[in-house]
Coordinates of C-alpha atoms and ligand atoms in Angstrom, one line a residue:
M1 CA 0.0 -0.1 -0.1
R2 CA 2.8 2.5 0.7
R3 CA 4.1 2.0 -2.7
I4 CA 0.8 3.1 -4.2
T5 CA 0.7 6.2 -2.0
L6 CA 4.2 7.0 -3.0
L7 CA 3.2 6.5 -6.8
V8 CA 0.3 9.0 -6.3
A9 CA 2.6 11.4 -4.9
I10 CA 5.0 11.1 -7.7
I11 CA 2.2 11.5 -10.3
M12 CA 0.8 14.4 -8.4
A13 CA 4.1 16.1 -8.4
L14 CA 4.5 15.5 -12.3
V15 CA 1.0 16.8 -13.1
V16 CA 1.1 19.8 -10.6
P17 CA 4.6 20.9 -10.3
Q18 CA 4.1 23.4 -7.9
F19 CA 2.8 20.8 -5.3
I20 CA 5.2 21.9 -2.4
N21 CA 4.0 20.3 0.7
A22 CA 0.7 18.5 2.1
S23 CA -0.6 21.7 3.6
N24 CA -1.3 23.7 0.5
G25 CA -5.3 23.6 0.2
V26 CA -5.4 23.5 -3.6
T27 CA -2.7 23.3 -6.3
Y28 CA -4.0 24.0 -9.6
G29 CA -3.0 22.3 -12.8
P30 CA -4.8 22.7 -16.1
R31 CA -5.2 18.8 -16.4
A32 CA -5.9 18.3 -12.6
S33 CA -6.0 20.1 -9.4
A34 CA -4.7 18.6 -6.2
F35 CA -6.4 19.2 -2.7
S36 CA -5.3 18.5 0.7
I37 CA -6.0 19.7 4.3
E38 CA -4.6 18.9 7.5
T39 CA -7.1 17.8 10.5
N40 CA -6.6 16.6 13.9
D41 CA -5.9 12.9 14.2
D42 CA -9.5 11.9 15.2
A43 CA -11.1 13.4 12.2
Q44 CA -13.6 10.8 10.8
Q45 CA -14.2 12.1 7.2
V46 CA -13.4 15.1 4.9
K47 CA -15.8 16.0 2.2
L48 CA -14.5 18.3 -0.6
R49 CA -17.2 20.6 -2.5
I50 CA -16.7 22.2 -5.7
Y51 CA -19.0 25.2 -6.6
K52 CA -19.3 27.2 -9.6
D53 CA -19.4 30.5 -7.7
G54 CA -17.8 32.0 -4.5
M55 CA -21.1 32.1 -2.7
G56 CA -24.5 30.7 -3.2
G57 CA -25.6 27.7 -5.5
K58 CA -25.2 24.2 -4.7
P59 CA -22.0 22.0 -5.2
I60 CA -21.3 20.8 -8.7
K61 CA -19.1 17.9 -7.2
T62 CA -18.8 16.5 -3.8
V63 CA -15.8 14.1 -3.1
N64 CA -14.7 12.1 -0.2
M65 CA -11.3 13.0 0.5
K66 CA -8.7 10.1 1.4
R67 CA -6.7 9.8 4.6
D68 CA -3.2 9.5 4.1
K69 CA -1.8 6.0 5.0
G70 CA 1.1 7.1 6.9
N71 CA -0.2 10.4 8.1
P72 CA -3.9 10.1 9.9
A73 CA -4.1 14.1 10.1
L74 CA -3.7 14.5 6.3
W75 CA -6.5 14.2 3.7
Q76 CA -5.8 14.4 -0.1
T77 CA -7.5 14.2 -3.4
S78 CA -7.0 15.1 -6.9
I79 CA -9.7 16.1 -9.4
K80 CA -9.2 15.5 -13.1
G81 CA -9.8 18.2 -15.7
D82 CA -9.3 22.0 -15.8
L83 CA -11.2 23.5 -12.6
K84 CA -9.8 27.1 -13.1
G85 CA -12.5 29.6 -12.2
R86 CA -14.2 27.2 -9.7
F87 CA -14.5 27.3 -5.9
Y88 CA -14.0 24.8 -3.1
T89 CA -14.8 23.9 0.5
F90 CA -13.6 21.5 2.9
D91 CA -15.9 20.0 5.6
V92 CA -14.4 17.9 8.4
K93 CA -16.2 15.5 10.5
Y94 CA -15.5 15.0 14.2
N95 CA -17.4 13.0 16.7
G96 CA -20.2 12.1 14.1
K97 CA -20.7 15.7 13.1
F98 CA -19.5 17.9 10.1
R99 CA -18.0 21.0 11.6
G100 CA -18.9 23.2 8.6
E101 CA -17.4 24.3 5.2
C102 CA -14.4 26.4 4.9
P103 CA -11.5 27.0 2.6
G104 CA -9.0 25.7 5.1
I105 CA -6.2 27.5 6.5
W106 CA -4.0 27.6 3.3
A107 CA -6.3 29.2 0.8
T108 CA -4.4 31.6 -1.3
A109 CA -7.3 32.9 -3.3
V110 CA -10.9 33.2 -2.2
G111 CA -14.5 34.0 -3.3
V112 CA -16.4 37.3 -1.9
N113 CA -16.2 37.5 1.7
G114 CA -13.6 34.7 1.8
R115 CA -16.0 31.7 2.4
R116 CA -14.8 29.5 -0.4
G117 CA -11.5 28.8 -1.6
A118 CA -10.9 29.8 -5.4
I119 CA -9.2 27.7 -8.0
I120 CA -7.0 30.0 -10.0
D121 CA -3.8 30.0 -11.9
M122 CA -1.5 32.2 -9.7
T123 CA 0.8 32.7 -12.6
T124 CA -1.9 34.9 -14.3
T125 CA -2.1 37.4 -11.5
D126 CA 1.3 38.8 -12.2
P127 CA 1.1 42.5 -13.6
Q128 CA 3.4 43.4 -16.3
G129 CA 7.0 43.6 -15.4
W130 CA 6.4 41.7 -12.1
N131 CA 9.3 39.3 -12.8
T132 CA 11.7 42.1 -12.6
D133 CA 9.9 43.7 -9.5
K134 CA 12.5 43.9 -6.5
R135 CA 12.5 44.8 -3.0
P136 CA 14.3 48.1 -2.6
V137 CA 17.5 47.8 -0.8
I138 CA 17.3 50.0 2.5
A139 CA 19.0 49.0 5.6
A140 CA 16.9 48.8 8.8
K141 CA 18.9 51.8 10.0
D142 CA 17.7 53.8 7.3
L143 CA 13.9 53.1 7.2
I144 CA 11.4 55.6 7.7
I145 CA 8.1 54.1 8.2
Y146 CA 4.7 55.5 7.1
E147 CA 1.7 53.6 8.7
M148 CA -1.5 53.9 6.7
H149 CA -5.0 52.5 6.1
H150 CA -6.1 52.3 2.5
R151 CA -9.5 53.9 3.2
D152 CA -8.1 56.8 5.4
F153 CA -5.5 57.7 2.9
S154 CA -7.6 58.2 -0.2
I155 CA -11.4 58.2 0.5
D156 CA -12.0 61.9 0.7
A157 CA -12.7 63.9 -2.4
S158 CA -9.7 66.3 -1.3
S159 CA -7.3 63.3 -2.1
G160 CA -7.5 63.6 -5.8
I161 CA -7.0 59.9 -6.0
E162 CA -9.3 58.0 -8.2
H163 CA -9.2 54.5 -6.8
K164 CA -10.3 55.8 -3.3
G165 CA -9.9 53.2 -0.6
K166 CA -8.2 50.6 -2.8
F167 CA -4.9 49.0 -3.3
L168 CA -4.9 50.6 -6.7
G169 CA -4.9 54.2 -5.1
L170 CA -1.2 53.6 -4.0
T171 CA -0.4 53.1 -7.8
E172 CA -1.5 56.6 -8.8
P173 CA 0.9 59.4 -9.2
R174 CA -0.8 61.6 -6.7
A175 CA -0.2 59.1 -3.9
I176 CA 3.3 58.2 -5.0
E177 CA 4.4 61.8 -5.5
H178 CA 3.2 62.7 -1.9
L179 CA 4.9 59.9 -0.6
K180 CA 8.1 60.7 -2.4
R181 CA 7.9 64.4 -1.3
L182 CA 7.5 63.6 2.1
G183 CA 10.3 61.4 1.9
V184 CA 9.2 58.1 3.8
N185 CA 10.7 54.9 2.5
A186 CA 8.5 52.2 3.8
V187 CA 4.8 52.1 4.0
H188 CA 3.2 50.0 6.6
V189 CA -0.4 49.2 5.6
L190 CA -3.0 48.2 8.1
P191 CA -4.4 44.7 7.7
S192 CA -4.5 44.1 4.1
F193 CA -5.2 40.4 4.4
D194 CA -8.9 39.1 4.1
Y195 CA -10.7 40.2 7.1
A196 CA -14.3 39.9 8.3
S197 CA -15.8 43.2 9.4
V198 CA -16.3 44.9 5.7
D199 CA -19.0 43.0 3.9
E200 CA -17.5 42.6 0.5
T201 CA -21.1 42.2 -1.1
R202 CA -22.0 45.8 0.0
L203 CA -19.0 47.8 -1.2
G204 CA -21.2 50.5 -2.4
E205 CA -22.1 51.4 1.0
P206 CA -19.8 53.3 3.3
Q207 CA -18.2 50.7 5.6
Y208 CA -15.0 51.2 7.6
N209 CA -12.8 49.0 9.8
W210 CA -9.0 48.8 10.6
G211 CA -9.2 45.0 9.7
Y212 CA -7.9 43.4 12.9
D213 CA -10.3 40.4 12.6
P214 CA -8.4 37.9 10.3
V215 CA -10.3 35.4 8.2
N216 CA -7.9 34.2 5.3
Y217 CA -4.3 35.1 6.3
N218 CA -2.9 34.4 2.9
V219 CA -5.2 36.3 0.6
P220 CA -5.6 40.0 0.2
E221 CA -8.8 41.8 1.5
G222 CA -11.6 41.8 -1.0
G223 CA -12.9 45.3 0.1
Y224 CA -9.8 47.0 -1.1
S225 CA -10.1 45.4 -4.5
T226 CA -12.2 46.7 -7.4
D227 CA -13.9 43.3 -7.8
P228 CA -14.1 41.1 -4.7
Y229 CA -16.1 38.5 -6.6
R230 CA -13.3 37.8 -9.2
P231 CA -10.6 36.0 -7.1
E232 CA -7.5 37.0 -9.3
V233 CA -8.4 40.7 -9.2
R234 CA -7.4 41.4 -5.6
I235 CA -4.3 39.5 -6.0
R236 CA -3.2 41.3 -9.1
E237 CA -4.2 44.9 -7.6
F238 CA -2.2 44.2 -4.6
K239 CA 0.9 43.2 -6.7
Q240 CA 0.3 46.4 -8.7
M241 CA 0.5 48.4 -5.6
V242 CA 3.7 46.7 -4.4
Q243 CA 5.0 47.1 -7.8
S244 CA 4.4 50.9 -7.9
L245 CA 5.7 51.5 -4.4
H246 CA 8.8 49.6 -5.3
R247 CA 9.4 51.5 -8.5
A248 CA 9.3 54.8 -6.2
G249 CA 12.0 53.0 -3.8
I250 CA 9.4 52.5 -1.0
K251 CA 9.1 49.4 0.7
V252 CA 5.8 47.8 1.6
I253 CA 5.3 46.3 5.2
L254 CA 2.3 44.3 5.9
D255 CA 0.5 44.3 9.4
V256 CA -0.2 40.8 10.4
V257 CA -2.3 39.6 13.1
Y258 CA -1.7 36.0 13.7
N259 CA -2.2 36.3 17.4
H260 CA -6.1 36.0 17.1
T261 CA -8.8 35.2 14.6
W262 CA -12.2 37.2 14.1
N263 CA -14.0 34.3 16.1
I264 CA -13.5 31.0 17.2
D265 CA -16.5 28.7 15.9
G266 CA -16.5 29.9 12.3
S267 CA -12.8 30.3 11.8
N268 CA -10.8 28.2 9.4
F269 CA -8.5 27.0 12.3
Q270 CA -11.2 25.6 14.3
L271 CA -13.2 24.1 11.5
S272 CA -10.1 22.3 10.5
R273 CA -8.6 21.2 13.7
P274 CA -10.9 21.9 16.6
D275 CA -9.0 23.5 19.6
Y276 CA -5.6 22.8 18.2
F277 CA -4.6 26.4 17.4
Y278 CA -6.0 28.2 20.4
R279 CA -4.5 28.6 24.0
K280 CA -6.9 27.5 26.8
N281 CA -7.0 28.3 30.7
A282 CA -6.6 25.7 33.1
D283 CA -10.5 25.5 33.4
G284 CA -10.9 24.8 29.9
S285 CA -11.9 28.3 28.7
Y286 CA -10.2 30.0 25.8
S287 CA -7.4 32.2 26.7
N288 CA -7.9 35.9 25.7
G289 CA -4.4 37.6 25.6
S290 CA -5.4 39.4 22.7
G291 CA -8.5 41.0 24.0
C292 CA -10.5 40.0 21.1
G293 CA -11.9 36.8 22.6
N294 CA -9.0 34.2 21.7
E295 CA -5.4 33.9 21.4
T296 CA -3.5 31.6 19.1
A297 CA -0.9 29.0 20.2
S298 CA 2.3 30.0 18.5
E299 CA 4.4 27.4 20.3
R300 CA 2.3 24.5 18.7
E301 CA 4.1 23.0 15.8
G302 CA 1.3 23.6 13.5
M303 CA 0.7 27.3 14.6
R304 CA 4.4 28.1 14.3
R305 CA 4.6 26.4 10.9
F306 CA 1.7 28.3 9.6
M307 CA 3.0 31.7 10.8
I308 CA 6.4 30.8 9.2
E309 CA 5.0 29.7 5.8
S310 CA 2.6 32.4 5.9
V311 CA 5.1 35.1 6.0
K312 CA 7.3 33.4 3.6
Y313 CA 4.4 33.2 1.1
W314 CA 3.9 36.9 1.3
I315 CA 7.4 37.6 0.6
S316 CA 7.7 35.2 -2.3
E317 CA 4.3 35.9 -3.9
Y318 CA 3.7 39.5 -3.2
H319 CA 7.4 40.7 -2.6
I320 CA 6.5 42.0 0.8
D321 CA 9.4 43.9 2.5
G322 CA 8.5 43.6 6.2
F323 CA 6.1 42.6 8.9
R324 CA 4.6 44.4 11.9
F325 CA 3.5 41.9 14.3
D326 CA 0.1 42.7 15.9
L327 CA 0.4 41.9 19.8
M328 CA 3.6 40.1 19.3
G329 CA 3.7 39.6 23.0
V330 CA 1.1 37.1 22.4
H331 CA 3.6 35.0 20.6
D332 CA 6.5 32.9 22.0
V333 CA 10.2 34.0 21.6
E334 CA 11.1 30.7 20.0
T335 CA 8.4 31.3 17.2
M336 CA 9.4 35.0 16.4
N337 CA 13.2 33.9 16.3
A338 CA 12.2 31.1 14.0
I339 CA 10.6 33.4 11.7
R340 CA 13.6 35.8 11.8
Q341 CA 15.8 32.7 10.7
A342 CA 13.1 31.8 7.8
V343 CA 13.2 35.0 6.1
P344 CA 15.9 36.9 4.3
Q345 CA 18.1 39.3 6.4
D346 CA 16.6 42.4 4.9
I347 CA 13.0 41.7 5.7
F348 CA 12.3 44.1 8.5
I349 CA 10.3 42.5 11.6
Y350 CA 8.8 44.4 14.4
G351 CA 5.9 44.3 16.6
E352 CA 3.9 45.3 19.5
G353 CA 6.1 44.0 22.5
W354 CA 3.0 43.5 24.8
S355 CA -0.4 41.7 24.8
A356 CA -3.8 42.9 25.7
G357 CA -4.5 40.5 28.5
S358 CA -2.7 37.5 30.1
C359 CA -1.8 34.9 28.0
A360 CA -2.1 31.0 28.8
Y361 CA 1.5 30.4 28.0
P362 CA 4.1 29.7 30.7
G363 CA 7.4 30.2 28.5
E364 CA 8.8 33.4 27.3
L365 CA 6.6 35.5 25.2
A366 CA 7.8 38.0 22.7
M367 CA 7.5 41.1 24.9
K368 CA 9.4 44.2 24.8
A369 CA 11.5 43.1 27.9
N370 CA 12.6 40.2 25.8
I371 CA 13.7 42.0 22.7
N372 CA 17.3 41.3 23.6
K373 CA 16.6 37.6 23.2
M374 CA 15.3 38.3 19.6
P375 CA 18.1 39.7 17.5
G376 CA 16.9 41.6 14.3
I377 CA 13.2 42.1 15.6
A378 CA 12.2 45.4 16.9
A379 CA 9.4 46.5 19.3
F380 CA 7.5 49.8 19.6
S381 CA 8.8 52.1 22.4
D382 CA 5.9 53.3 24.5
E383 CA 8.5 54.9 26.7
M384 CA 9.3 57.5 24.2
R385 CA 5.6 57.8 23.0
D386 CA 4.0 58.4 26.3
A387 CA 7.1 60.5 27.6
L388 CA 6.1 63.0 24.8
R389 CA 2.4 62.7 24.7
G390 CA 1.1 61.4 28.0
P391 CA 0.3 58.0 29.3
W392 CA -1.7 55.3 27.3
D393 CA -4.2 54.9 30.1
S394 CA -5.5 58.5 29.8
N395 CA -6.5 60.6 26.8
S396 CA -6.2 64.0 28.6
K397 CA -2.9 63.7 30.8
A398 CA -0.1 65.4 29.2
A399 CA 3.6 64.8 29.6
F400 CA 6.8 66.4 27.9
L401 CA 4.9 68.3 25.1
G402 CA 2.4 69.6 27.7
G403 CA 5.3 71.0 29.9
V404 CA 5.2 68.3 32.5
K405 CA 8.6 67.7 34.0
G406 CA 9.9 64.1 34.8
N407 CA 9.7 62.7 31.4
E408 CA 13.5 63.7 30.3
E409 CA 14.9 60.2 30.9
S410 CA 12.1 58.3 29.0
I411 CA 13.0 60.7 26.0
K412 CA 16.5 60.2 26.4
F413 CA 15.8 56.3 26.5
G414 CA 14.0 56.7 23.1
I415 CA 16.8 59.1 21.6
V416 CA 19.4 56.2 22.0
G417 CA 17.0 53.5 20.7
A418 CA 16.5 51.7 24.1
I419 CA 20.1 50.5 24.3
Q420 CA 22.6 50.5 27.3
H421 CA 23.9 54.2 27.3
P422 CA 25.8 55.7 30.1
G423 CA 23.9 58.9 29.7
V424 CA 20.5 57.5 30.6
D425 CA 19.2 57.2 34.1
Y426 CA 17.1 54.0 33.7
S427 CA 15.7 54.3 37.1
K428 CA 13.7 57.3 36.0
V429 CA 12.3 55.8 32.7
N430 CA 8.5 55.5 32.9
Y431 CA 8.1 51.9 32.0
S432 CA 11.3 50.1 31.4
K433 CA 13.9 50.2 34.3
A434 CA 16.6 48.8 32.0
P435 CA 17.7 48.8 28.3
Y436 CA 16.0 46.0 26.2
T437 CA 17.5 46.4 22.8
L438 CA 21.1 45.0 21.5
E439 CA 21.0 47.6 18.8
P440 CA 19.1 50.7 18.4
T441 CA 17.3 49.5 15.1
Q442 CA 15.4 47.0 17.6
M443 CA 13.3 50.0 18.9
I444 CA 10.5 51.7 16.8
A445 CA 10.3 55.5 17.7
Y446 CA 6.9 57.1 17.4
V447 CA 4.6 59.5 18.9
S448 CA 1.5 58.3 17.3
C449 CA -0.1 55.4 15.4
H450 CA -3.5 54.2 14.4
D451 CA -4.5 53.1 18.0
D452 CA -5.2 55.9 20.3
M453 CA -5.6 59.5 19.6
C454 CA -3.6 60.9 16.6
L455 CA -1.1 63.7 17.7
V456 CA -3.5 66.8 17.1
D457 CA -6.1 65.3 19.1
R458 CA -3.9 64.2 21.8
L459 CA -2.3 67.8 22.0
K460 CA -5.8 69.4 22.1
A461 CA -7.0 67.0 24.7
S462 CA -3.9 67.3 27.0
V463 CA -2.5 70.9 26.7
K464 CA -4.7 73.3 28.5
D465 CA -5.8 76.3 26.4
I466 CA -3.4 75.3 23.4
T467 CA -3.4 77.9 20.8
A468 CA -3.4 77.0 17.0
D469 CA 0.2 78.2 16.9
E470 CA 1.2 76.1 19.9
L471 CA -0.3 73.1 18.4
I472 CA 1.7 73.3 15.1
R473 CA 4.8 74.0 17.3
L474 CA 4.3 71.1 19.6
D475 CA 3.4 68.8 16.8
L476 CA 6.8 69.6 15.1
L477 CA 8.8 69.3 18.2
A478 CA 7.3 66.0 18.8
Q479 CA 8.0 64.6 15.2
T480 CA 11.4 66.0 15.6
V481 CA 12.2 63.9 18.4
V482 CA 11.0 60.8 16.6
M483 CA 12.9 61.5 13.5
T484 CA 16.3 62.2 15.1
S485 CA 15.9 59.1 17.2
Q486 CA 18.5 56.3 16.9
G487 CA 15.5 54.0 16.8
V488 CA 13.6 53.4 13.6
P489 CA 11.2 56.2 13.1
F490 CA 7.6 55.7 12.5
M491 CA 4.8 58.0 11.7
L492 CA 1.0 57.9 11.1
S493 CA -0.3 58.7 7.9
G494 CA -1.6 62.1 7.7
E495 CA 0.2 63.7 10.7
E496 CA 2.0 65.6 7.8
M497 CA -1.3 67.0 7.0
L498 CA -2.2 67.9 10.6
R499 CA -4.9 65.2 10.6
D500 CA -7.4 65.0 13.5
K501 CA -9.9 62.3 14.2
K502 CA -12.3 64.5 16.0
G503 CA -10.9 63.3 19.4
V504 CA -11.8 59.6 18.7
H505 CA -9.1 57.6 20.2
N506 CA -10.3 54.2 19.0
S507 CA -11.6 55.0 15.5
F508 CA -11.5 51.2 14.4
E509 CA -14.9 51.3 13.1
S510 CA -15.5 55.0 12.9
P511 CA -16.9 56.6 9.6
D512 CA -14.6 58.2 7.0
S513 CA -15.7 61.6 8.5
I514 CA -13.5 60.6 11.5
N515 CA -10.9 58.6 9.8
H516 CA -10.2 60.4 6.4
L517 CA -7.4 62.6 5.6
D518 CA -8.2 66.0 4.7
W519 CA -5.7 66.6 1.9
G520 CA -6.8 70.3 1.9
N521 CA -4.8 70.7 5.0
L522 CA -1.5 70.7 3.0
E523 CA -2.6 73.9 1.4
R524 CA -4.1 75.2 4.8
Y525 CA -0.9 74.3 7.0
P526 CA 1.8 74.2 4.3
Q527 CA 4.6 74.9 6.9
V528 CA 3.7 71.4 8.6
M529 CA 4.3 69.3 5.2
D530 CA 7.4 71.6 4.7
Y531 CA 8.8 70.9 8.1
Y532 CA 8.2 67.2 8.1
T533 CA 9.7 67.0 4.5
G534 CA 13.0 69.0 5.6
L535 CA 13.3 66.8 8.8
I536 CA 13.1 63.6 7.0
A537 CA 15.4 64.8 4.3
M538 CA 18.0 65.7 7.1
R539 CA 17.6 62.4 8.8
K540 CA 18.1 60.6 5.4
A541 CA 21.3 62.7 4.4
H542 CA 22.9 62.3 7.9
P543 CA 23.9 59.2 9.3
A544 CA 24.6 60.8 12.8
F545 CA 20.7 60.5 13.3
H546 CA 20.7 56.7 12.3
M547 CA 24.1 55.3 13.3
G548 CA 22.5 51.7 13.5
S549 CA 25.1 50.5 16.0
A550 CA 24.9 50.6 19.7
D551 CA 28.5 50.9 20.1
M552 CA 28.6 53.9 17.8
V553 CA 25.7 55.7 19.6
R554 CA 27.5 55.1 22.9
R555 CA 30.7 56.5 21.5
N556 CA 29.5 59.4 19.6
L557 CA 26.2 60.6 21.3
E558 CA 26.5 62.5 24.5
F559 CA 23.8 64.2 26.5
L560 CA 24.0 67.8 27.8
P561 CA 22.9 68.3 31.3
T562 CA 19.2 67.5 31.5
E563 CA 16.9 70.2 32.8
N564 CA 13.0 69.9 33.3
C565 CA 11.4 69.9 30.1
L566 CA 14.5 70.4 28.3
V567 CA 16.7 67.5 26.5
A568 CA 19.7 68.2 24.7
Y569 CA 22.6 66.2 23.2
H570 CA 25.7 66.4 21.2
I571 CA 26.7 64.1 18.4
N572 CA 30.4 63.7 17.3
G573 CA 29.8 63.6 13.5
R574 CA 33.4 63.3 12.6
D575 CA 33.4 59.8 13.9
V576 CA 30.3 58.6 12.0
P577 CA 31.0 57.1 8.7
G578 CA 29.6 59.2 5.9
E579 CA 28.7 62.2 8.0
Q580 CA 29.5 65.5 6.8
W581 CA 28.6 67.5 9.9
G582 CA 31.2 67.8 12.7
D583 CA 29.5 68.7 16.0
I584 CA 25.9 68.3 16.0
Y585 CA 23.8 69.8 18.7
V586 CA 20.2 68.8 19.2
A587 CA 17.7 70.5 21.8
F588 CA 14.1 69.7 22.6
N589 CA 12.6 72.6 24.7
A590 CA 9.0 72.1 25.9
H591 CA 8.8 75.1 27.9
K592 CA 6.5 78.1 27.0
R593 CA 9.5 80.1 27.0
A594 CA 12.9 80.1 25.4
R595 CA 15.8 78.3 27.1
T596 CA 19.6 78.1 26.4
I597 CA 21.8 75.3 26.2
E598 CA 25.8 75.7 26.5
V599 CA 27.9 74.7 23.7
P600 CA 31.6 75.5 22.8
K601 CA 32.0 79.0 21.3
G602 CA 31.8 79.5 17.6
E603 CA 29.6 79.7 14.6
Y604 CA 27.0 77.1 13.7
T605 CA 24.7 76.4 10.9
V606 CA 21.0 76.2 12.1
V607 CA 19.1 73.6 10.2
C608 CA 16.2 73.4 12.5
R609 CA 14.6 76.2 14.6
N610 CA 11.0 77.3 15.5
I611 CA 8.8 76.0 12.8
K612 CA 11.5 75.7 10.2
C613 CA 13.6 72.8 9.2
D614 CA 16.0 72.6 6.1
P615 CA 19.2 70.4 6.0
A616 CA 20.7 73.1 3.7
G617 CA 20.6 75.5 6.5
I618 CA 18.1 78.5 7.6
A619 CA 20.7 80.7 9.2
T620 CA 23.9 80.8 11.1
V621 CA 24.3 81.4 14.8
K622 CA 27.4 82.6 16.9
A623 CA 27.3 81.0 20.3
K624 CA 28.5 84.1 22.1
G625 CA 29.6 83.1 25.5
G626 CA 29.0 79.6 24.6
K627 CA 25.2 79.7 24.9
V628 CA 22.6 79.2 22.3
T629 CA 18.9 79.8 22.5
I630 CA 16.0 77.4 21.8
P631 CA 12.7 79.2 21.4
A632 CA 9.7 78.1 23.2
Q633 CA 8.1 74.7 22.5
S634 CA 10.4 73.7 19.6
A635 CA 13.6 71.9 18.6
L636 CA 16.8 73.3 17.8
I637 CA 19.4 71.7 15.6
I638 CA 22.9 73.3 14.8
H639 CA 26.1 72.1 13.5
N640 CA 29.4 73.1 12.6
Ligands
CA701 CA1 -13.0 40.4 3.7

């Protein structure tokens, strides 16, 4: 009998050359398509149904799949003929009962709303020129990340973008030129895999969601395509988006949400292998470390393999450049390291080094404090973020930006990229009493992201009687801290347009009127975009601001004496490879009045002062008596 199984495997390998492993779902071939699904060992029967459409109608064929002789958890079948354009579901029987139809966990193409797998020829989904598409070469230390939601970015009429809220929006010159002018070199798209909360059959109606409710992990979301009913369209359009951004020298980073599924009962995980993929508490209830009703078990062989293969698939099929792991702290350290090992070195990996509840896992989790056990993986720094804008558990408390003293060491912690540095007093850092990175590129520097209030709303909510002028000054001050950090800088899309969300801090399902970017603000507040552009250009042109090595930062970055609401440092640019500037002084003043710092006497070029930032220089200043002035609520950067 073994010999026959082997023979079948050899024939299938010849008929369908892409047949890689047993877990592929469907592998299309023009003469036959092979299907496979992994179950728990106690599965009793698996039915495969073939449909004409992605939803509705009766099956045109139903087949009982065959259990593998050597592996009771593997079920396979092959159907002769050209099935291109058809759809399929699996239905697994346990304890005498079929669990319900699903496309399995390995589907790479699906019908509308992702309920049925689609049988397509993936080779026909490549846009023209795709075979020459390459990931842009940008080192981790040189990345400047722009976090965006497809709908936020282009849905408003003011965007001038034709394909509003679609993958294709990012292929249009208006979008590409804006990103290039701003200078960011990596776009991090909020969940763009197939998620549940937007009904793809009603795309004519306004619907909004961030998308943290995964259904099919290895398929692009249909709501962002121009036709969710035709499975190849979303795939091709996603690739077109990647291709356009790559042509502009911009990397594409995917927000991945392996830590939980939309629901348990209806999830592809649960329908295929009941209770295998989820962690449970001692009392048998499902653990909820994600805060979304369940948490996956990355430490299990099947879940770990799923995550590794999924990430590798996005890299090989879609040329994805990096991954942002949602609630990375739900995953175990070993799995994150295995993912790091499994992908090319230039793939950038970062995540939220926390969970949203306690996890039912006794081993080491991929928390921020364990980042030093995960070389080549970065975590968001809430130390710097909250030291700037205020603590996460309040929307109205202010911090450094609001003139609250005591946040200086936390800001310094973020300036050096959370490394061990002799100039930081870790006992005074807000959340971490010790450095957690090995290299500064393991820390994401940011002041706002899709979660919580955007910067404008937070400033309005936390700084008493803030004026329009102060709002802009503090906004620019905050981003200067971020963009000069030795960590990897990250900004929320629209901050360059002084976006607001009308004070809504958890806008995951808010209407467009809350979430949309108003591109008209580019004309209303041109000084904001100009400053961001100058600031980012300065960072890119000057290695001193992104040395990329902990040793180099310790050697060349020295803090000036810290005062309340005043943080300043000196970089010795002469010892930074490729740096043109000599002595660089950077100072952040959150006071409502001007302050001074002491620097060696001499003449300096000012590149950043008040609400202007230009790497070519905006003025010169003579440090008479060794003092220079930093105007109120702003950053100063000078060099000689
Ligand atoms: Ca969907």
